[in-house]
Amino acid sequence: SPSRGLGDVYKRQGVYYVTTTDGLLHVSSDLTAWREVSEVGFVLLGGLIDNAGDFWFRRGAGRGVVTFDLRSRRWERILIDLSRGRLLSALSLVEVPNRRELWVGLEDGVARYGPEEEDRQFWYDEQDTPLQRVTGLAVDERNDVFVSSAEFKGVLRWQSDEDGNGSWTRIDE
């Protein structure tokens, strides 16, 4: 059973998952009998379960993002910013379910990941605003993505069409 400090609890198709602060993931169907899914080896921070059923977590100590595929039971460390050649320091995550996109708020920018390699985009500065310490990400019913941070005033909104092409607008109110 998860006896160490508990992190977040997730529920997927009637099964419960809980992370512990020492990097373990446990599973239970009844919230009483728990078993360890996999030794992770690092701290898992706030995450989400996407519509495909995969877990996405921010990795502790600014080490990027990891995903756990429930079907293969494998961990993958992903989201390497090839333009700057370093792991992204992820601060927040949100999924745009209708587009199968994962958005990541970063220490230095915002990243958008779609199902295809060419769907990956990074923004470091937008609307004359350096995107730093992006801790606020949200999606509305139109699949617009909202980005915020204590480092800048207002909110930036990404509006895109069905193909994912879009543009940024700034909301200062």
Coordinates of C-alpha atoms in Angstrom, one line a residue:
S1 CA 0.0 0.0 0.0
P2 CA 1.2 3.6 -0.6
S3 CA 2.5 4.4 2.9
R4 CA 4.7 7.3 1.9
G5 CA 3.5 10.9 1.3
L6 CA 0.7 10.9 -1.2
G7 CA 0.5 13.0 -4.3
D8 CA -2.4 13.2 -6.7
V9 CA -5.1 10.7 -7.1
Y10 CA -6.5 9.8 -10.5
K11 CA -9.4 7.7 -11.6
R12 CA -9.7 6.0 -15.0
Q13 CA -12.4 3.5 -16.0
G14 CA -13.2 2.6 -12.3
V15 CA -9.6 2.2 -11.4
Y16 CA -7.7 4.5 -9.0
Y17 CA -4.1 5.6 -9.3
V18 CA -2.1 7.5 -6.7
T19 CA 1.4 8.9 -6.9
T20 CA 3.7 9.1 -3.9
T21 CA 6.3 11.7 -3.2
D22 CA 9.1 9.3 -3.7
G23 CA 8.2 8.6 -7.3
L24 CA 6.0 5.5 -7.1
L25 CA 2.7 4.9 -8.8
H26 CA 0.1 2.6 -7.1
V27 CA -3.2 1.2 -8.4
S28 CA -6.4 0.1 -6.7
S29 CA -9.9 -1.0 -7.8
D30 CA -11.4 -0.4 -4.4
L31 CA -9.2 2.2 -2.6
T32 CA -8.2 -0.4 0.0
A33 CA -5.9 -2.9 -1.7
W34 CA -3.1 -1.1 -3.6
R35 CA -0.3 -2.5 -5.7
E36 CA 2.7 -0.8 -7.1
V37 CA 2.6 -0.2 -10.9
S38 CA 6.1 0.6 -11.6
E39 CA 9.3 1.9 -9.9
V40 CA 9.7 5.4 -11.3
G41 CA 12.9 6.6 -9.7
F42 CA 11.9 10.3 -9.6
V43 CA 9.2 12.5 -8.1
L44 CA 6.0 12.8 -10.1
L45 CA 4.2 16.1 -9.8
G46 CA 0.8 17.2 -11.0
G47 CA -0.4 15.4 -14.0
L48 CA -3.4 14.4 -16.1
I49 CA -4.9 11.4 -17.9
D50 CA -5.5 12.1 -21.6
N51 CA -8.4 10.8 -23.6
A52 CA -6.3 7.9 -24.9
G53 CA -5.8 6.8 -21.3
D54 CA -2.1 7.7 -20.9
F55 CA -0.8 9.4 -17.8
W56 CA 1.2 12.6 -18.2
F57 CA 3.2 14.0 -15.3
R58 CA 5.5 16.9 -14.6
R59 CA 8.8 15.3 -13.5
G60 CA 10.3 16.7 -10.3
A61 CA 13.2 19.0 -10.1
G62 CA 12.5 20.7 -13.5
R63 CA 13.3 17.6 -15.4
G64 CA 10.6 17.8 -18.1
V65 CA 7.6 15.6 -18.6
V66 CA 7.1 11.9 -18.5
T67 CA 4.3 9.7 -19.8
F68 CA 3.1 6.3 -18.6
D69 CA 1.4 4.1 -21.2
L70 CA -1.0 1.8 -19.3
R71 CA -1.1 -0.7 -22.2
S72 CA 2.7 -1.2 -22.4
R73 CA 3.3 -0.3 -18.8
R74 CA 6.3 1.8 -19.9
W75 CA 7.6 5.2 -18.8
E76 CA 8.8 7.6 -21.4
R77 CA 10.6 10.9 -20.8
I78 CA 9.6 13.2 -23.5
L79 CA 9.3 16.8 -24.7
I80 CA 12.9 17.8 -25.4
D81 CA 13.2 21.2 -26.9
L82 CA 15.5 20.6 -29.8
S83 CA 15.8 24.2 -30.7
R84 CA 17.5 24.9 -27.3
G85 CA 18.8 21.4 -26.7
R86 CA 17.6 20.8 -23.1
L87 CA 14.8 19.2 -21.2
L88 CA 11.9 21.5 -20.6
S89 CA 11.1 22.6 -17.1
A90 CA 7.4 21.9 -17.0
L91 CA 5.2 23.8 -14.6
S92 CA 1.7 23.1 -15.8
L93 CA -0.1 20.7 -18.2
V94 CA -3.5 20.8 -20.0
E95 CA -5.0 18.6 -22.7
V96 CA -7.1 19.9 -25.6
P97 CA -9.1 16.6 -26.0
N98 CA -10.8 17.3 -29.3
R99 CA -7.5 17.9 -30.9
R100 CA -5.4 15.3 -29.0
E101 CA -3.0 18.1 -28.0
L102 CA -1.0 18.4 -24.8
W103 CA 0.0 21.9 -23.8
V104 CA 2.9 22.4 -21.4
G105 CA 3.5 25.6 -19.4
L106 CA 7.3 26.0 -19.0
E107 CA 9.8 27.9 -17.0
D108 CA 10.7 29.6 -20.3
G109 CA 7.8 29.4 -22.8
V110 CA 4.8 27.3 -23.8
A111 CA 4.9 24.1 -25.8
R112 CA 2.1 22.4 -27.8
Y113 CA 2.3 18.7 -28.7
G114 CA 0.0 17.0 -31.1
P115 CA -0.1 13.4 -32.2
E116 CA 2.3 14.0 -35.1
E117 CA 5.9 15.2 -34.9
E118 CA 5.0 18.2 -37.1
D119 CA 2.3 19.3 -34.6
R120 CA 4.9 20.3 -32.1
Q121 CA 5.4 24.0 -31.5
F122 CA 7.2 26.2 -28.9
W123 CA 6.6 29.9 -28.0
Y124 CA 9.0 31.9 -25.9
D125 CA 7.7 35.4 -26.5
E126 CA 4.3 36.4 -27.8
Q127 CA 2.4 39.7 -28.2
D128 CA 5.6 41.5 -26.8
T129 CA 5.3 39.3 -23.7
P130 CA 8.2 37.0 -22.6
L131 CA 6.5 33.7 -21.6
Q132 CA 8.1 32.9 -18.3
R133 CA 7.0 30.7 -15.4
V134 CA 3.7 29.7 -17.2
T135 CA 1.8 28.1 -14.4
G136 CA -1.7 28.8 -15.7
L137 CA -3.2 26.8 -18.6
A138 CA -6.9 26.3 -19.3
V139 CA -9.1 25.2 -22.2
D140 CA -12.6 26.4 -22.9
E141 CA -15.5 24.8 -24.8
R142 CA -14.2 26.2 -28.1
N143 CA -10.8 24.5 -27.5
D144 CA -9.1 27.9 -27.1
V145 CA -6.1 27.7 -24.8
F146 CA -5.5 30.4 -22.2
V147 CA -2.0 31.0 -20.8
S148 CA -1.2 33.0 -17.7
S149 CA 1.7 33.7 -15.3
A150 CA 2.5 35.9 -12.3
E151 CA 5.4 37.2 -14.5
F152 CA 3.1 39.1 -16.9
K153 CA -0.2 40.9 -16.7
G154 CA -3.3 39.6 -18.4
V155 CA -3.9 36.4 -20.3
L156 CA -2.9 35.2 -23.7
R157 CA -5.4 33.2 -25.7
W158 CA -4.5 30.8 -28.6
Q159 CA -7.4 30.4 -31.0
S160 CA -7.1 27.8 -33.7
D161 CA -9.1 26.3 -36.5
E162 CA -10.0 22.6 -36.9
D163 CA -6.5 22.0 -38.4
G164 CA -4.8 23.5 -35.3
N165 CA -3.6 26.6 -37.1
G166 CA -4.1 29.6 -35.0
S167 CA -3.1 32.9 -33.6
W168 CA -2.5 34.6 -30.2
T169 CA -4.5 37.4 -28.7
R170 CA -3.9 39.3 -25.5
I171 CA -6.6 39.8 -22.9
D172 CA -5.6 42.6 -20.4
E173 CA -8.9 43.0 -18.5

